[in-house]
Coordinates of C-alpha atoms in Angstrom, one line a residue:
M6 CA 6.3 18.8 -20.1
C7 CA 5.3 20.4 -16.8
D8 CA 5.1 19.5 -13.2
D9 CA 2.8 16.6 -12.4
S10 CA 0.0 18.8 -12.2
S11 CA -2.5 17.2 -14.8
S12 CA -6.1 17.6 -13.9
W13 CA -8.0 14.9 -12.1
P14 CA -11.5 15.8 -11.4
R15 CA -12.5 15.2 -7.8
R16 CA -15.7 13.7 -8.5
R17 CA -14.0 11.2 -10.7
V18 CA -11.8 10.1 -8.0
L19 CA -14.6 9.9 -5.5
K20 CA -16.5 7.6 -7.8
L21 CA -13.4 5.5 -8.4
T22 CA -12.2 5.0 -4.8
G23 CA -15.4 5.8 -2.9
V24 CA -13.6 8.2 -0.4
S25 CA -14.3 11.6 0.6
A26 CA -12.3 14.8 1.3
A27 CA -10.1 14.5 4.4
G28 CA -8.6 16.6 7.2
T29 CA -5.5 15.8 9.1
V30 CA -4.6 14.4 12.5
A31 CA -1.2 14.1 14.0
L32 CA 1.0 11.0 14.4
S33 CA 3.8 11.2 16.8
R34 CA 7.2 9.8 16.2
T35 CA 6.4 7.0 18.4
G36 CA 3.2 6.1 16.3
A37 CA 0.7 7.4 18.7
A38 CA -2.1 9.7 17.6
T39 CA -2.2 13.1 19.2
D40 CA -5.1 15.6 19.4
G41 CA -4.4 17.4 16.1
Q42 CA -1.8 18.6 13.9
A43 CA -1.4 22.2 13.2
D44 CA -1.0 22.8 9.4
V45 CA 0.7 25.8 7.8
S46 CA -2.2 28.1 9.0
G47 CA -1.6 26.7 12.4
E48 CA -5.3 25.3 12.6
P49 CA -5.7 21.8 13.8
R50 CA -7.6 19.4 11.7
A51 CA -9.5 16.1 12.4
Q52 CA -9.8 12.7 11.2
T53 CA -11.1 11.8 7.8
S54 CA -14.8 10.7 7.5
D55 CA -13.8 7.2 6.5
G56 CA -11.4 7.0 9.6
S57 CA -8.1 7.3 7.8
S58 CA -5.8 10.1 9.1
V59 CA -3.3 12.6 7.4
T60 CA -0.6 14.6 9.2
L61 CA 2.1 17.1 8.1
V62 CA 5.5 16.4 9.2
E63 CA 7.9 19.3 9.2
A64 CA 11.3 19.2 7.8
D65 CA 13.7 17.7 10.2
P66 CA 17.4 18.0 9.0
E67 CA 18.6 16.1 11.8
A68 CA 16.5 13.2 10.7
G69 CA 18.0 13.6 7.3
F70 CA 15.2 15.6 5.4
D71 CA 15.3 19.3 4.6
W72 CA 11.8 19.4 3.3
P73 CA 8.3 18.5 4.9
Y74 CA 6.1 15.6 3.9
L75 CA 2.6 14.4 4.4
L76 CA 1.7 11.1 6.0
S77 CA -1.6 9.2 5.9
A78 CA -2.5 6.2 8.1
P79 CA -5.3 3.8 7.0
S80 CA -8.2 3.0 9.2
V81 CA -8.0 -0.2 10.9
S82 CA -11.1 -1.9 12.5
D83 CA -11.1 -2.2 16.3
S84 CA -11.2 -6.0 16.7
S85 CA -12.1 -5.7 20.3
E86 CA -15.6 -4.4 19.4
G87 CA -16.8 -7.6 18.0
D88 CA -19.6 -5.8 15.9
G89 CA -19.1 -7.7 12.6
S90 CA -17.2 -4.9 11.1
A91 CA -14.6 -5.9 8.3
S92 CA -11.0 -6.2 9.4
D93 CA -7.9 -6.5 7.1
G94 CA -6.2 -9.7 7.3
T95 CA -2.7 -8.8 6.2
D96 CA -0.1 -8.1 8.5
T97 CA 2.4 -6.1 6.3
R98 CA 1.4 -2.7 4.5
P99 CA 4.1 -1.1 2.6
L100 CA 4.1 2.8 2.3
V101 CA 2.8 4.3 -1.1
V102 CA 5.1 7.2 -1.8
G103 CA 4.7 10.1 -4.3
N104 CA 5.5 13.7 -4.6
S105 CA 3.2 16.6 -4.4
P106 CA 1.8 17.1 -8.0
W107 CA 2.7 20.7 -8.0
R108 CA 6.2 21.2 -6.8
G109 CA 7.5 24.4 -8.1
V110 CA 10.3 26.6 -6.2
P111 CA 10.8 26.6 -2.6
S112 CA 8.7 29.8 -2.0
D113 CA 5.5 27.9 -3.4
A114 CA 5.3 26.2 -0.1
E115 CA 1.4 26.7 0.4
R116 CA 0.4 25.7 -3.1
R117 CA 2.9 22.8 -2.9
L118 CA 1.2 21.8 0.4
E119 CA -2.4 21.9 -0.8
S120 CA -1.5 20.0 -4.1
G121 CA 0.1 17.3 -1.8
R122 CA -2.8 17.1 0.4
G123 CA -5.1 16.8 -2.6
H124 CA -3.1 14.0 -4.0
L125 CA -3.1 12.0 -0.6
E126 CA -6.7 12.8 0.4
N127 CA -8.7 12.3 -2.8
G128 CA -6.3 12.1 -5.8
R129 CA -4.4 9.5 -7.7
L130 CA -2.1 8.4 -4.7
R131 CA -5.2 8.0 -2.6
A132 CA -6.6 5.7 -5.4
I133 CA -3.6 3.4 -4.5
T134 CA -3.5 3.7 -0.7
S135 CA -7.4 3.1 -0.5
E136 CA -7.4 0.0 -2.6
L137 CA -4.3 -1.5 -0.9
G138 CA -5.3 -0.4 2.6
C139 CA -1.7 1.1 2.9
P140 CA -0.2 4.2 4.5
G141 CA 0.7 6.9 2.0
L142 CA 3.6 9.5 2.0
V143 CA 3.6 12.7 -0.2
A144 CA 7.1 14.5 -0.3
L145 CA 6.9 18.2 -0.4
V146 CA 9.9 18.9 -2.4
P147 CA 10.3 21.6 -4.8
S148 CA 11.4 20.7 -8.5
R149 CA 13.2 24.0 -9.1
A150 CA 15.5 26.3 -7.1
E151 CA 14.3 29.9 -6.9
D152 CA 16.6 30.8 -10.0
G153 CA 14.5 28.4 -12.0
S154 CA 17.2 25.6 -12.3
Y155 CA 15.7 22.1 -12.0
Q156 CA 16.8 20.0 -9.1
N157 CA 14.6 16.9 -9.9
L158 CA 16.9 14.5 -7.9
R159 CA 20.0 15.9 -9.1
L160 CA 23.0 14.9 -7.1
S161 CA 23.6 18.5 -6.0
A162 CA 24.4 20.6 -2.9
G163 CA 22.4 22.5 -0.4
A164 CA 18.8 21.8 0.5
F165 CA 18.6 19.8 -2.7
D166 CA 21.6 17.8 -1.8
R167 CA 20.7 13.9 -2.4
L168 CA 17.0 14.3 -2.7
D169 CA 17.1 10.5 -3.0
R170 CA 18.6 10.0 0.5
Q171 CA 16.3 12.8 1.8
L172 CA 13.2 10.9 0.6
L173 CA 14.5 7.6 2.1
A174 CA 15.0 9.4 5.4
M175 CA 11.3 10.6 5.1
V176 CA 10.2 6.9 4.6
D177 CA 12.3 5.9 7.7
D178 CA 10.8 8.6 9.7
A179 CA 7.3 7.6 8.6
R180 CA 7.9 3.9 9.5
E181 CA 9.0 5.1 12.9
R182 CA 5.8 7.1 13.4
L183 CA 3.8 4.1 12.2
A184 CA 5.5 1.7 14.5
D185 CA 2.6 1.3 17.0
Q186 CA 0.1 0.6 14.2
P187 CA -1.3 -3.1 14.3
Y188 CA 0.6 -3.8 11.0
D189 CA 4.2 -3.9 10.0
V190 CA 5.5 -1.2 7.5
P191 CA 8.4 -2.8 5.8
E192 CA 11.5 -1.0 4.4
A193 CA 10.6 -1.7 0.8
F194 CA 7.9 0.6 -0.5
H195 CA 5.8 1.5 -3.5
V196 CA 6.2 4.5 -5.6
D197 CA 4.1 6.3 -8.4
G198 CA 4.7 9.6 -10.4
F199 CA 3.5 11.3 -13.5
S200 CA 5.6 13.5 -15.7
S201 CA 8.5 15.1 -13.9
N202 CA 7.6 13.1 -10.8
G203 CA 7.7 9.9 -13.0
R204 CA 11.3 10.7 -13.8
F205 CA 12.0 11.5 -10.2
F206 CA 10.9 7.8 -9.2
D207 CA 12.6 6.4 -12.3
K208 CA 15.8 7.8 -10.9
L209 CA 15.2 6.9 -7.4
T210 CA 14.6 3.2 -8.5
A211 CA 17.8 3.3 -10.1
L212 CA 19.7 4.7 -7.3
H213 CA 18.1 2.6 -4.5
P214 CA 16.1 -0.5 -6.2
E215 CA 16.7 -2.6 -2.9
R216 CA 14.1 0.0 -1.3
I217 CA 11.7 -0.1 -4.1
N218 CA 9.0 -3.0 -4.3
A219 CA 7.1 -1.6 -7.3
V220 CA 7.2 1.7 -9.3
S221 CA 4.6 3.0 -11.6
A222 CA 5.4 6.1 -13.7
G223 CA 3.7 8.0 -16.6
G224 CA 4.1 10.6 -19.1
N225 CA 7.7 9.9 -20.1
G226 CA 9.2 8.2 -23.1
I227 CA 12.7 7.5 -21.6
V228 CA 13.9 5.5 -18.7
V229 CA 17.1 5.2 -16.9
L230 CA 18.8 2.2 -18.6
P231 CA 20.4 -0.4 -16.2
L232 CA 23.4 -0.4 -18.2
E233 CA 27.1 1.2 -18.1
T234 CA 27.7 0.6 -21.7
L235 CA 26.0 -0.3 -24.9
S236 CA 26.5 -3.5 -26.6
E237 CA 25.4 -4.3 -30.3
D238 CA 22.4 -6.5 -29.3
I239 CA 20.7 -3.5 -27.6
P240 CA 17.8 -2.3 -29.8
T241 CA 18.5 1.4 -29.8
A242 CA 16.5 4.0 -32.1
G243 CA 19.7 5.3 -33.7
D244 CA 23.4 4.8 -34.0
P245 CA 24.9 6.3 -30.7
S246 CA 28.2 7.8 -31.2
V247 CA 29.4 6.5 -27.7
S248 CA 29.1 3.2 -26.1
T249 CA 29.3 4.4 -22.3
L250 CA 26.1 5.6 -20.9
P251 CA 26.5 8.3 -18.2
W252 CA 23.8 9.2 -15.5
P253 CA 21.0 9.5 -16.0
V254 CA 20.8 8.0 -19.4
G255 CA 22.4 4.9 -18.0
V256 CA 24.4 4.1 -14.8
G257 CA 28.0 4.1 -16.4
D258 CA 29.3 6.9 -14.0
L259 CA 27.4 6.2 -10.8
P260 CA 30.3 5.1 -8.7
E261 CA 32.2 8.5 -9.4
L262 CA 29.0 10.5 -8.6
I263 CA 27.8 8.7 -5.4
G264 CA 30.4 6.3 -4.5
T265 CA 28.5 3.2 -4.8
E266 CA 27.8 0.6 -7.7
F267 CA 24.5 0.2 -9.3
D268 CA 22.8 -2.8 -7.7
A269 CA 21.6 -4.5 -10.9
E270 CA 20.2 -7.7 -9.2
A271 CA 17.7 -5.5 -7.0
W272 CA 16.7 -3.4 -10.0
F273 CA 15.9 -6.4 -12.2
E274 CA 13.8 -7.6 -9.2
T275 CA 11.8 -4.5 -9.0
A276 CA 8.4 -4.5 -10.5
Q277 CA 7.8 -1.6 -13.1
F278 CA 4.7 -0.3 -14.8
W279 CA 5.3 2.4 -17.4
Y280 CA 2.2 4.2 -18.9
I281 CA 1.6 7.0 -21.5
G282 CA -1.0 8.4 -23.6
V283 CA -0.7 7.6 -27.4
E284 CA -1.3 11.3 -28.2
D285 CA 1.5 12.4 -26.0
Q286 CA 3.7 13.4 -28.9
D287 CA 3.9 16.0 -31.4
P288 CA 5.1 14.5 -35.0
E289 CA 5.4 18.2 -36.2
N290 CA 7.6 19.3 -33.3
P291 CA 9.4 16.2 -31.7
G292 CA 11.9 18.2 -29.9
R293 CA 9.1 19.7 -27.7
Y294 CA 8.9 16.5 -25.9
L295 CA 12.7 16.2 -25.2
H296 CA 12.1 16.3 -21.4
K297 CA 12.8 19.7 -19.9
L298 CA 15.4 18.4 -17.6
Y299 CA 17.6 17.6 -20.6
K300 CA 16.9 20.6 -22.9
G301 CA 20.2 22.5 -23.6
S302 CA 22.3 19.7 -22.0
G303 CA 24.5 19.4 -25.0
E304 CA 25.9 15.7 -25.1
T305 CA 23.3 14.3 -22.8
A306 CA 20.4 15.5 -25.0
D307 CA 22.3 14.2 -28.3
L308 CA 22.9 10.9 -26.6
I309 CA 18.9 10.7 -25.6
G310 CA 18.1 11.4 -29.2
E311 CA 20.5 8.7 -30.5
V312 CA 19.5 6.0 -28.1
F313 CA 15.8 6.7 -27.9
G314 CA 14.8 8.5 -30.9
S315 CA 12.8 11.7 -31.3
L316 CA 9.0 11.1 -31.0
Q317 CA 7.9 10.6 -27.5
V318 CA 5.6 7.6 -28.0
D319 CA 6.4 6.0 -31.3
D320 CA 10.2 6.1 -30.8
R321 CA 11.3 6.8 -27.2
F322 CA 8.5 4.8 -25.3
R323 CA 8.7 1.9 -27.7
T324 CA 12.6 1.9 -27.7
S325 CA 12.6 1.9 -23.8
E326 CA 10.1 -1.0 -23.8
A327 CA 12.3 -3.0 -26.5
I328 CA 15.6 -2.4 -24.5
L329 CA 14.1 -3.4 -21.0
E330 CA 12.3 -6.6 -22.8
Q331 CA 15.6 -7.6 -24.3
L332 CA 17.4 -7.2 -20.9
G333 CA 14.7 -9.3 -19.1
A334 CA 13.5 -6.4 -16.8
K335 CA 10.4 -7.0 -14.6
A336 CA 8.6 -4.1 -16.6
Q337 CA 5.4 -3.6 -18.4
F338 CA 4.7 -0.8 -20.9
T339 CA 1.1 0.2 -21.8
A340 CA 0.1 3.2 -24.1
Y341 CA -3.5 4.3 -23.9
E342 CA -5.4 5.3 -27.0
G343 CA -7.0 8.8 -27.0
A344 CA -5.0 10.0 -24.2
G345 CA -2.3 12.9 -24.4
H346 CA -0.2 14.2 -21.5
E347 CA -2.7 13.3 -18.9
V348 CA -3.8 10.4 -16.3
T349 CA -7.0 9.0 -17.3
R350 CA -9.3 6.7 -15.3
E351 CA -8.1 3.7 -17.2
M352 CA -4.5 4.3 -16.5
V353 CA -5.4 4.6 -12.6
R354 CA -7.4 1.5 -12.6
D355 CA -4.4 -0.4 -14.4
Y356 CA -1.5 0.9 -12.1
V357 CA -3.7 0.4 -8.8
E358 CA -4.2 -3.2 -10.0
F359 CA -0.3 -3.5 -10.7
H360 CA 0.4 -2.1 -7.1
R361 CA -2.0 -4.5 -5.6
R362 CA -0.6 -7.5 -7.4
H363 CA 2.9 -6.8 -6.5
K364 CA 2.0 -5.9 -2.9
H365 CA 0.3 -9.3 -2.7
E366 CA 3.3 -11.1 -4.2
A367 CA 5.8 -9.6 -1.9
F368 CA 4.0 -9.3 1.3
G369 CA 1.4 -11.9 1.3
P370 CA -2.3 -12.0 0.6
Q371 CA -4.7 -9.4 1.8
F372 CA -8.3 -10.1 3.0
A373 CA -11.1 -8.2 4.2
R374 CA -12.8 -10.3 7.0
A375 CA -16.6 -9.7 8.1
V376 CA -17.6 -11.4 11.2
E377 CA -21.3 -12.1 12.0
W378 CA -21.7 -12.7 15.8
P379 CA -24.7 -14.1 17.4
S380 CA -27.0 -11.9 19.6
G381 CA -28.8 -12.8 22.7
P382 CA -28.0 -14.9 25.7
V383 CA -25.8 -17.9 25.7
A384 CA -26.0 -20.9 28.0
V385 CA -24.1 -24.2 28.4
A386 CA -24.9 -26.7 25.7
D387 CA -26.3 -24.0 23.4
T388 CA -24.8 -23.6 20.0
L389 CA -22.9 -20.6 19.3
D390 CA -22.8 -19.9 15.4
V391 CA -20.0 -17.7 14.2
V392 CA -20.1 -16.8 10.4
V393 CA -17.0 -15.3 8.7
T394 CA -16.8 -13.8 5.2
Y395 CA -13.5 -13.6 3.6
E396 CA -13.0 -11.3 0.6
N397 CA -9.9 -11.6 -1.5
L398 CA -8.6 -8.1 -2.0
G399 CA -5.6 -9.4 -4.1
A400 CA -5.3 -10.1 -7.8
T401 CA -4.6 -13.9 -7.6
E402 CA -6.4 -16.9 -5.9
T403 CA -5.3 -17.2 -2.3
T404 CA -5.7 -19.7 0.5
T405 CA -5.7 -18.7 4.0
T406 CA -6.4 -20.6 7.3
A407 CA -9.6 -19.5 9.1
T408 CA -9.1 -20.2 13.0
L409 CA -11.7 -20.0 15.7
L410 CA -10.3 -19.5 19.1
V411 CA -11.9 -19.8 22.6
D412 CA -10.2 -18.2 25.4
G413 CA -7.0 -17.8 23.4
E414 CA -6.8 -21.4 22.4
P415 CA -7.5 -22.9 18.8
A416 CA -10.9 -24.6 18.9
D417 CA -11.2 -25.3 15.0
T418 CA -9.3 -24.3 11.8
T419 CA -10.0 -24.9 8.2
E420 CA -8.4 -23.8 4.9
V421 CA -10.4 -21.2 2.8
T422 CA -9.4 -20.6 -0.9
V423 CA -10.7 -17.5 -2.4
A424 CA -10.6 -16.2 -6.0
P425 CA -9.3 -12.6 -6.8
G426 CA -12.0 -10.2 -5.9
G427 CA -14.2 -13.2 -4.5
T428 CA -15.7 -14.1 -1.2
E429 CA -16.1 -17.3 0.8
R430 CA -17.9 -18.0 3.9
V431 CA -16.9 -20.2 6.9
E432 CA -19.5 -21.2 9.5
F433 CA -18.2 -22.3 13.0
A434 CA -20.5 -23.8 15.6
Y435 CA -19.4 -24.1 19.2
S436 CA -20.9 -25.3 22.4
F437 CA -19.7 -24.2 25.8
T438 CA -19.7 -26.8 28.8
S439 CA -19.0 -24.4 31.4
P440 CA -20.5 -21.1 32.5
G441 CA -18.7 -17.8 33.0
E442 CA -17.1 -15.2 30.7
H443 CA -15.5 -16.7 27.7
T444 CA -13.7 -14.8 24.6
V445 CA -14.3 -16.1 21.2
S446 CA -12.1 -14.7 18.3
V447 CA -11.7 -15.3 14.7
D448 CA -7.9 -15.4 13.4
E449 CA -6.9 -13.4 16.4
A450 CA -8.3 -10.4 14.8
A451 CA -11.9 -10.0 15.4
S452 CA -13.1 -11.0 19.0
K453 CA -16.2 -10.9 21.3
S454 CA -16.8 -11.8 24.9
F455 CA -19.9 -14.0 26.0
E456 CA -21.3 -14.3 29.4
V457 CA -22.2 -18.0 29.3
T458 CA -24.9 -19.0 31.9
A459 CA -25.6 -22.4 33.5
A460 CA -28.0 -24.7 31.8
E461 CA -31.3 -25.3 33.4
S462 CA -31.3 -28.7 35.2
E463 CA -33.4 -31.4 34.0
S464 CA -35.8 -31.2 36.9
G465 CA -37.0 -27.8 35.5
S466 CA -35.5 -25.6 38.2
S467 CA -34.8 -22.2 37.0
D468 CA -31.7 -21.7 38.9
G469 CA -30.0 -24.9 38.0
T470 CA -30.4 -26.7 41.4
D471 CA -32.5 -29.6 42.5
S472 CA -35.5 -28.5 44.7
T473 CA -35.2 -31.4 47.2
D474 CA -33.4 -30.8 50.5
Q475 CA -29.8 -32.3 50.0
S476 CA -27.0 -32.6 52.4
S477 CA -23.4 -31.8 51.2
S478 CA -20.2 -33.9 51.8
D479 CA -16.8 -32.4 52.7
D480 CA -15.8 -32.1 49.1
G481 CA -18.9 -29.9 48.2
S482 CA -20.7 -32.7 46.3
T483 CA -24.4 -33.5 47.3
G484 CA -25.3 -36.5 48.8
T485 CA -28.0 -37.4 46.2
E486 CA -26.9 -38.3 42.7
Q487 CA -28.6 -36.2 40.0
P488 CA -30.4 -38.1 37.4
G489 CA -28.5 -38.7 34.2
F490 CA -25.2 -37.6 35.8
G491 CA -22.9 -40.6 35.5
L492 CA -19.2 -41.2 35.3
A493 CA -18.6 -39.9 31.9
Q494 CA -20.4 -36.6 32.5
A495 CA -18.3 -36.2 35.9
I496 CA -15.0 -36.6 33.8
T497 CA -16.2 -34.0 31.2
A498 CA -17.1 -31.5 34.0
M499 CA -13.6 -32.1 35.8
A500 CA -12.0 -31.5 32.4
G501 CA -13.2 -27.9 32.4
L502 CA -14.2 -26.3 29.1
G503 CA -15.0 -28.7 26.5
Y504 CA -16.6 -28.2 23.1
A505 CA -18.5 -29.6 20.2
L506 CA -17.8 -28.2 16.7
K507 CA -19.0 -28.3 13.3
R508 CA -18.1 -26.2 10.2
R509 CA -19.1 -25.6 6.7
V510 CA -17.3 -23.8 4.1
S511 CA -19.4 -22.6 1.2
A512 CA -19.2 -20.0 -1.7
E513 CA -20.9 -16.8 -0.9
G514 CA -24.3 -16.7 -2.5
D515 CA -24.6 -20.6 -2.8

């Protein structure tokens, strides 16, 4: 197997996600946007055409990471404009994390940067961040030292020292930079990787399951088993000569390597999606698919063969599936007909849906909200009609509360239940009883200000006053009672802003 550099035609990504190529814009560590971010060439770049932004964050050893990373921030509608544009109703958006598809050696910095940028701007990781409306992070970490030795999350020294912790430091740094965004970025994040990058994130999940909400990984037959030792009921492919499972076949010696115990409880709560092409094996030469990280490793390579078998898909992938099913892991295994060592559009569709479903389950529903505001002048007693369309971007039926607020106070609420991928409409109607500037908002997200004018008097005067000569009392009232203005109306006026409401919830297109 090679670096995660399988081809993914740009036109196919654009068709799938509906996005275009992107530039970069900087985010300061406080989260504020700056005028631009100089990339490797020193040239500043601009925002993407769809409003999202990408920035290169240089290595920061003091912050805990010796390699740079790329960070994208999703576009968020400006709720103050009130122009009816869609706004995301979710308050929590986890980072979606990956590695540059091409990683190479440290001196391959330029190629690694361009590969990572493509991954985040219009590649497979972009497919996830675009669909989920989440920020994305691509670590620009080499997979090999200059001498060619693999460092794919080895627990080694130097700049490759504890790459797992370095990646967590990048995530924490990114969360700090996103702190001023109008959404929360939780500690737990989502990861995806293919081939060597899939093994990287498999290991990361075993080392830090408490930080991973969902992991998808493709192009590998074996997984890190959440076991210290093998028991007789574990469905191995062969008859292992040893019962202890050392890292990274299992987690038997983790305390000796990193000083902490394997967090089995958190690992079994982590959602996992493993995918592979059915043709990603060579029956004539099964050894070719013993992952390069373990070739020549002696006892480790032998143990992998005894536990998982030889054929990449028929033996190893299916054995991994059987073992995790036996253990009760929250894992899904899918093999795709007609595919080899590649990522197909069908795979992308399925793992995007996987990440969307588990984001939804962990951090709450995600709605796209479109508000239709009325145009033209508004007068006291006129009916202000506000129509809100909710689209459920999640994978399960979801109920949310639609709220109309006037001057910051709830005026009406109703529950809306929306099927996955479906839409529902809510129609609010409101009548002002006092003139002046009033702010109307929906769910404290989309808002618009209205200048409400006084209603014409029943006498027909255009300025709202009686045409007859009247004297005023000391309290400002007129000496002549206006027709139709009795005690009840006076009480209403003294109460300030009142309202009349109606609402209707109906399915889109009814």
